[in-house]
PDB file of C-alpha atoms in Angstrom:
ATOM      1  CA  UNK A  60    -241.414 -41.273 -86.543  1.00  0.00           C
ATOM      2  CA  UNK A  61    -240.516 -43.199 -83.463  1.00  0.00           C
ATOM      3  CA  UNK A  62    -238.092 -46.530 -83.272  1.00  0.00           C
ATOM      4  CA  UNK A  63    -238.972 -48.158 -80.749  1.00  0.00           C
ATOM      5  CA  UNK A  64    -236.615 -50.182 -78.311  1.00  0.00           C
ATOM      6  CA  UNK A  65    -236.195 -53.403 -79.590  1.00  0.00           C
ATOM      7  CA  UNK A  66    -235.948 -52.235 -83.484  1.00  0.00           C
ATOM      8  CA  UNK A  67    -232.681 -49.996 -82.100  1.00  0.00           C
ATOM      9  CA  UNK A  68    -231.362 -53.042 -80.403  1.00  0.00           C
ATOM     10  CA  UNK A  69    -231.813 -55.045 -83.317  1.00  0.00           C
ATOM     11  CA  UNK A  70    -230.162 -52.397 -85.421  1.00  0.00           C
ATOM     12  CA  UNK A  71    -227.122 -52.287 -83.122  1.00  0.00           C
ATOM     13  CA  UNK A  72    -226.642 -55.458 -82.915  1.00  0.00           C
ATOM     14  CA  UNK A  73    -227.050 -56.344 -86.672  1.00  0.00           C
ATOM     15  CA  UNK A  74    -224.594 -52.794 -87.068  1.00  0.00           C
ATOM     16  CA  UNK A  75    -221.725 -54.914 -84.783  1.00  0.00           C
ATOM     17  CA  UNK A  76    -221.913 -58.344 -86.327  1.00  0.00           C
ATOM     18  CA  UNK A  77    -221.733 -57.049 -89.732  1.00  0.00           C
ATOM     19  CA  UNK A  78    -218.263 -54.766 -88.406  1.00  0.00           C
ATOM     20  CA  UNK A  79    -217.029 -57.936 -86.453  1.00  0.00           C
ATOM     21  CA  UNK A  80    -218.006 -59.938 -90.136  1.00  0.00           C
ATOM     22  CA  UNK A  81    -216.005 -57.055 -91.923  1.00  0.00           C
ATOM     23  CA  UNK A  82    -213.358 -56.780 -90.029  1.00  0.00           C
ATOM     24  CA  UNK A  83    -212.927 -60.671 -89.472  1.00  0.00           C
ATOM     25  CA  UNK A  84    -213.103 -61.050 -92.892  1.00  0.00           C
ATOM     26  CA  UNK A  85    -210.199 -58.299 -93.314  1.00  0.00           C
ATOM     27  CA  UNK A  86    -207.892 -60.162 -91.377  1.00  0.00           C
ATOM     28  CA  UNK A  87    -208.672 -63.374 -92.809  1.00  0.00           C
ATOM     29  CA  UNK A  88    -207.798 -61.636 -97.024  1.00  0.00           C
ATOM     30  CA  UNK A  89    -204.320 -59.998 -94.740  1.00  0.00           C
ATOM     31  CA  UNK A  90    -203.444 -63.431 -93.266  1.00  0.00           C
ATOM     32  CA  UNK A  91    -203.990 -64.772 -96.874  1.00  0.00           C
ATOM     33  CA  UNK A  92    -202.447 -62.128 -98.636  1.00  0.00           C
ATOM     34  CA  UNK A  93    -199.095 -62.669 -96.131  1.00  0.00           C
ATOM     35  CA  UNK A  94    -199.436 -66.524 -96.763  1.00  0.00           C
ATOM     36  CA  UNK A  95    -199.421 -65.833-101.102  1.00  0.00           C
ATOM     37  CA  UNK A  96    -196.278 -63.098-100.196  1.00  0.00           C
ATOM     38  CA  UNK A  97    -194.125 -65.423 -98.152  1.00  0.00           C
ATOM     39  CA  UNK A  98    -195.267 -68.281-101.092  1.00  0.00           C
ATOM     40  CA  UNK A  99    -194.222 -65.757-104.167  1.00  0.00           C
ATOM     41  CA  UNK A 100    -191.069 -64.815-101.844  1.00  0.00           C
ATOM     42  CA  UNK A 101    -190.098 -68.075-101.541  1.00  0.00           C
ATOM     43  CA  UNK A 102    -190.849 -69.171-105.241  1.00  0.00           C
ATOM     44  CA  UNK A 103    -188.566 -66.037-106.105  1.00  0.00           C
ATOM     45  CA  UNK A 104    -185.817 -67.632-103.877  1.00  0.00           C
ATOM     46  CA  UNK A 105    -186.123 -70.818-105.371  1.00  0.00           C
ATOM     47  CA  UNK A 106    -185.744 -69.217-109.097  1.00  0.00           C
ATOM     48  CA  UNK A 107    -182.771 -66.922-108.111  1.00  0.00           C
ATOM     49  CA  UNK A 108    -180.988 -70.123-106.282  1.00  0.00           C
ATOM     50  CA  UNK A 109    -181.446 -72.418-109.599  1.00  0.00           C
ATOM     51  CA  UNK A 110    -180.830 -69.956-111.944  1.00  0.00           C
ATOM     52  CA  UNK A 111    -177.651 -68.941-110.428  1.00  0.00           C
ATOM     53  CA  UNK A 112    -176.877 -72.855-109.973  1.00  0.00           C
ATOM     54  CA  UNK A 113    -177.801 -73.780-113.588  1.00  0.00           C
ATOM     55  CA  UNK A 114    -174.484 -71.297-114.108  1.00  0.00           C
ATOM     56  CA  UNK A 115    -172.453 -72.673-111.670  1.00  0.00           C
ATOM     57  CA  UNK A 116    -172.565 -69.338-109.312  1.00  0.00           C
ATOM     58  CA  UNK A 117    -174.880 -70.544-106.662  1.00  0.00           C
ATOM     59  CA  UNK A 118    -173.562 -69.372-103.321  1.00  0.00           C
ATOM     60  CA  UNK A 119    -174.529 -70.240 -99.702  1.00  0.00           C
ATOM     61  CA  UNK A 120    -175.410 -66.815 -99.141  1.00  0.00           C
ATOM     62  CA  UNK A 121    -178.423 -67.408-101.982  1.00  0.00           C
ATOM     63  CA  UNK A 122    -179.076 -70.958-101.075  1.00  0.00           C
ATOM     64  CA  UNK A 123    -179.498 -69.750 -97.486  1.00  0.00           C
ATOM     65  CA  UNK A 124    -182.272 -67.088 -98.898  1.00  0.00           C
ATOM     66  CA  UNK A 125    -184.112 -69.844-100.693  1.00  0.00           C
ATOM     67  CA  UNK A 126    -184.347 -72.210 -97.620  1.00  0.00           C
ATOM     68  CA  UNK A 127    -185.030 -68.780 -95.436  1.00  0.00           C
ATOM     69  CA  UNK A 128    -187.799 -67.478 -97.531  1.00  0.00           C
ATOM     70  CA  UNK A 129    -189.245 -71.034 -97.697  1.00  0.00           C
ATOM     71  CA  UNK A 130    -189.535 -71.586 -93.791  1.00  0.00           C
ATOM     72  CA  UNK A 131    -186.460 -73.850 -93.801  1.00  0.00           C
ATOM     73  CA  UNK A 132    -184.993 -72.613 -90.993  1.00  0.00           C
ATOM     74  CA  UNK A 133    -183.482 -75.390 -89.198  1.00  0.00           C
ATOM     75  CA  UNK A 134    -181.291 -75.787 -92.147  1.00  0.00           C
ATOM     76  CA  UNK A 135    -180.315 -72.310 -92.050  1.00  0.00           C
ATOM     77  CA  UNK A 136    -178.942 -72.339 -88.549  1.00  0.00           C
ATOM     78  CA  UNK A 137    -177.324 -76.121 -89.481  1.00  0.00           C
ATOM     79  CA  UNK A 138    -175.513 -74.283 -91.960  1.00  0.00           C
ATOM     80  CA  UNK A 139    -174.818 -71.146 -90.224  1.00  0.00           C
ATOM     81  CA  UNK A 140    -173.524 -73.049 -86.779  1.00  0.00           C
ATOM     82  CA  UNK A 141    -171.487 -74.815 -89.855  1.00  0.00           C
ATOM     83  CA  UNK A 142    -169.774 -71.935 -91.712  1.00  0.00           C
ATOM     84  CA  UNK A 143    -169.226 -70.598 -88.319  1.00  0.00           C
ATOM     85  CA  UNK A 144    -167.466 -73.319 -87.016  1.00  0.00           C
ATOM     86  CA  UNK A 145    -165.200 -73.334 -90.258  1.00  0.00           C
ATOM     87  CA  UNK A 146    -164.728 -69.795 -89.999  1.00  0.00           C
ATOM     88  CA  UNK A 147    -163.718 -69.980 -85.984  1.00  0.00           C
ATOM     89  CA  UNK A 148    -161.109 -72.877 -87.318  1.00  0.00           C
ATOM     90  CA  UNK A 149    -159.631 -70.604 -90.062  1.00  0.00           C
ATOM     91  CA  UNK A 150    -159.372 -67.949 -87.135  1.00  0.00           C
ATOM     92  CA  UNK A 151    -157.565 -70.517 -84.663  1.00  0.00           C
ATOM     93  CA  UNK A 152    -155.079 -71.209 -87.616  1.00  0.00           C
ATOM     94  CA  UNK A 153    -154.232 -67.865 -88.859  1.00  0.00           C
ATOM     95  CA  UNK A 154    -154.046 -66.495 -85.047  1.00  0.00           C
ATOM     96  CA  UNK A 155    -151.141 -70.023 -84.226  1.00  0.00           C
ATOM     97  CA  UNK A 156    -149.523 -68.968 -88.045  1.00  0.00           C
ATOM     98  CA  UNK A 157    -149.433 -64.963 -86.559  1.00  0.00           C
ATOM     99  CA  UNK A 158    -148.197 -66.780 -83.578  1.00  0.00           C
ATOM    100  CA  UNK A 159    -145.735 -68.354 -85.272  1.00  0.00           C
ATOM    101  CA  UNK A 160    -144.727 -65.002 -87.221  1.00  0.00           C
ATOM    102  CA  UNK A 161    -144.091 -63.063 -84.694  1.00  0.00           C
ATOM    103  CA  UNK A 162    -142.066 -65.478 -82.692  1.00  0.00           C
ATOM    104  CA  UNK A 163    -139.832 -65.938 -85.561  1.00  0.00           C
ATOM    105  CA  UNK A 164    -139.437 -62.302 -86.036  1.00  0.00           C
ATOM    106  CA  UNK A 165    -139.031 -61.373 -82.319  1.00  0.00           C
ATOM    107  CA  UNK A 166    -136.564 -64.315 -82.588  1.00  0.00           C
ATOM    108  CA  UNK A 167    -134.744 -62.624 -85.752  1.00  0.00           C
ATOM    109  CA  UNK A 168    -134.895 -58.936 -84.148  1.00  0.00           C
ATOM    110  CA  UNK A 169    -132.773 -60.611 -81.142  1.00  0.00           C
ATOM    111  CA  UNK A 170    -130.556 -61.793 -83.126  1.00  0.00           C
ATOM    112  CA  UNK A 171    -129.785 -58.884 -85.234  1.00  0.00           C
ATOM    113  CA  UNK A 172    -129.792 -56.602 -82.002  1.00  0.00           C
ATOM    114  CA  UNK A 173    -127.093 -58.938 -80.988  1.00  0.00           C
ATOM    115  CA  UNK A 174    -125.099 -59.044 -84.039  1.00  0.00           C
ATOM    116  CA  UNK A 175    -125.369 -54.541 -83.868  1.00  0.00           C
ATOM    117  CA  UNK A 176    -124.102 -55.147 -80.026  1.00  0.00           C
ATOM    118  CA  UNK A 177    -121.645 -57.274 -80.804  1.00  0.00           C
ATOM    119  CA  UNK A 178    -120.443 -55.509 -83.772  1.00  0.00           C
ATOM    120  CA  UNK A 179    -120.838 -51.997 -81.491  1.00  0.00           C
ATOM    121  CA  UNK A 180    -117.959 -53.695 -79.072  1.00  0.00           C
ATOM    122  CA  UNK A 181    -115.608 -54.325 -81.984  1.00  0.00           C
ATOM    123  CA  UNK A 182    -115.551 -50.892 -83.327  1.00  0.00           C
ATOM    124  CA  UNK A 183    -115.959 -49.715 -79.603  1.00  0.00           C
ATOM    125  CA  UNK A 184    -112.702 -51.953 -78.770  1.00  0.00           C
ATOM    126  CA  UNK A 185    -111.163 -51.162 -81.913  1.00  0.00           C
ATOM    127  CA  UNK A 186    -111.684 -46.866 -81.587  1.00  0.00           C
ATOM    128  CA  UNK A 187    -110.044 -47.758 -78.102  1.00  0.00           C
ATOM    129  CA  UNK A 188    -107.325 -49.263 -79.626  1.00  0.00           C
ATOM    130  CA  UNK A 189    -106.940 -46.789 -81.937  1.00  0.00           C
ATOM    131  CA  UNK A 190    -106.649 -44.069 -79.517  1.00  0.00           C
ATOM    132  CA  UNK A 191    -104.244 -45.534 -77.288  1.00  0.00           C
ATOM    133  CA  UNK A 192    -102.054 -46.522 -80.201  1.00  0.00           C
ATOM    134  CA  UNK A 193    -101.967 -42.593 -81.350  1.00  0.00           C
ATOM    135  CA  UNK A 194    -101.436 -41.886 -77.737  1.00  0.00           C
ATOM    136  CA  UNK A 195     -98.051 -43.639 -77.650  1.00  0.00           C
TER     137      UNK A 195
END
């Protein structure tokens, strides 16, 4: 039995459409298979952020899910760049109030340092006297 030229060509080349057809059609079910994930994942999201509202416990943290799963990501950063800011605020505030804190104390250590010098001096002064008057 002998195959003759063309009937090989024609084999191979019916042999490598029907792999390109396979494996095109592969990658088409994957791409769909990734669009129906990121669809269930964001359904999920959705669920878990309403359920969680319908009790009043909806945080950002779980509303930022929801709009990530759901390809809402310019309303993620918006938010982020938001709670960010707030946070670098509540920073500034408690860094002026530590500030504050430690001025007063350094300010109150001074003064007590003062008050053991001054007090020092008196019973310094005082010891002084003492001796002198004992050595009369």
């Amino acid at each position: 039995m002998q195959i003759s030229a063309s009937a090989l060509f024609f084999a191979l080349v019916t042999g490598l459409l029907g792999a390109w057809l396979f494996l095109w059609q592969t990658d088409k079910q994957h791409q769909d298979f990734r669009v129906t994930e990121s669809r269930v994942a964001c359904d999920k999201a959705r669920f878990d952020s309403d359920f969680a509202g319908s009790f009043g416990h909806a945080s950002q943290q779980q509303k930022d899910r929801e709009r990530a799963a759901c390809g809402d990501e310019a309303a993620v950063v918006a938010d982020r760049s938001k709670s960010e800011e707030e946070a670098h605020k509540q920073g500034q505030e408690l860094k002026k109030s530590i500030e504050n804190a430690l001025t007063n104390d350094q300010a109150q250590a001074q003064a007590q340092q003062q008050a053991t010098q001054a007090a020092a001096s008196a019973v310094a002064a005082t010891t002084k006297a003492a001796v002198a008057e004992i050595k009369k």
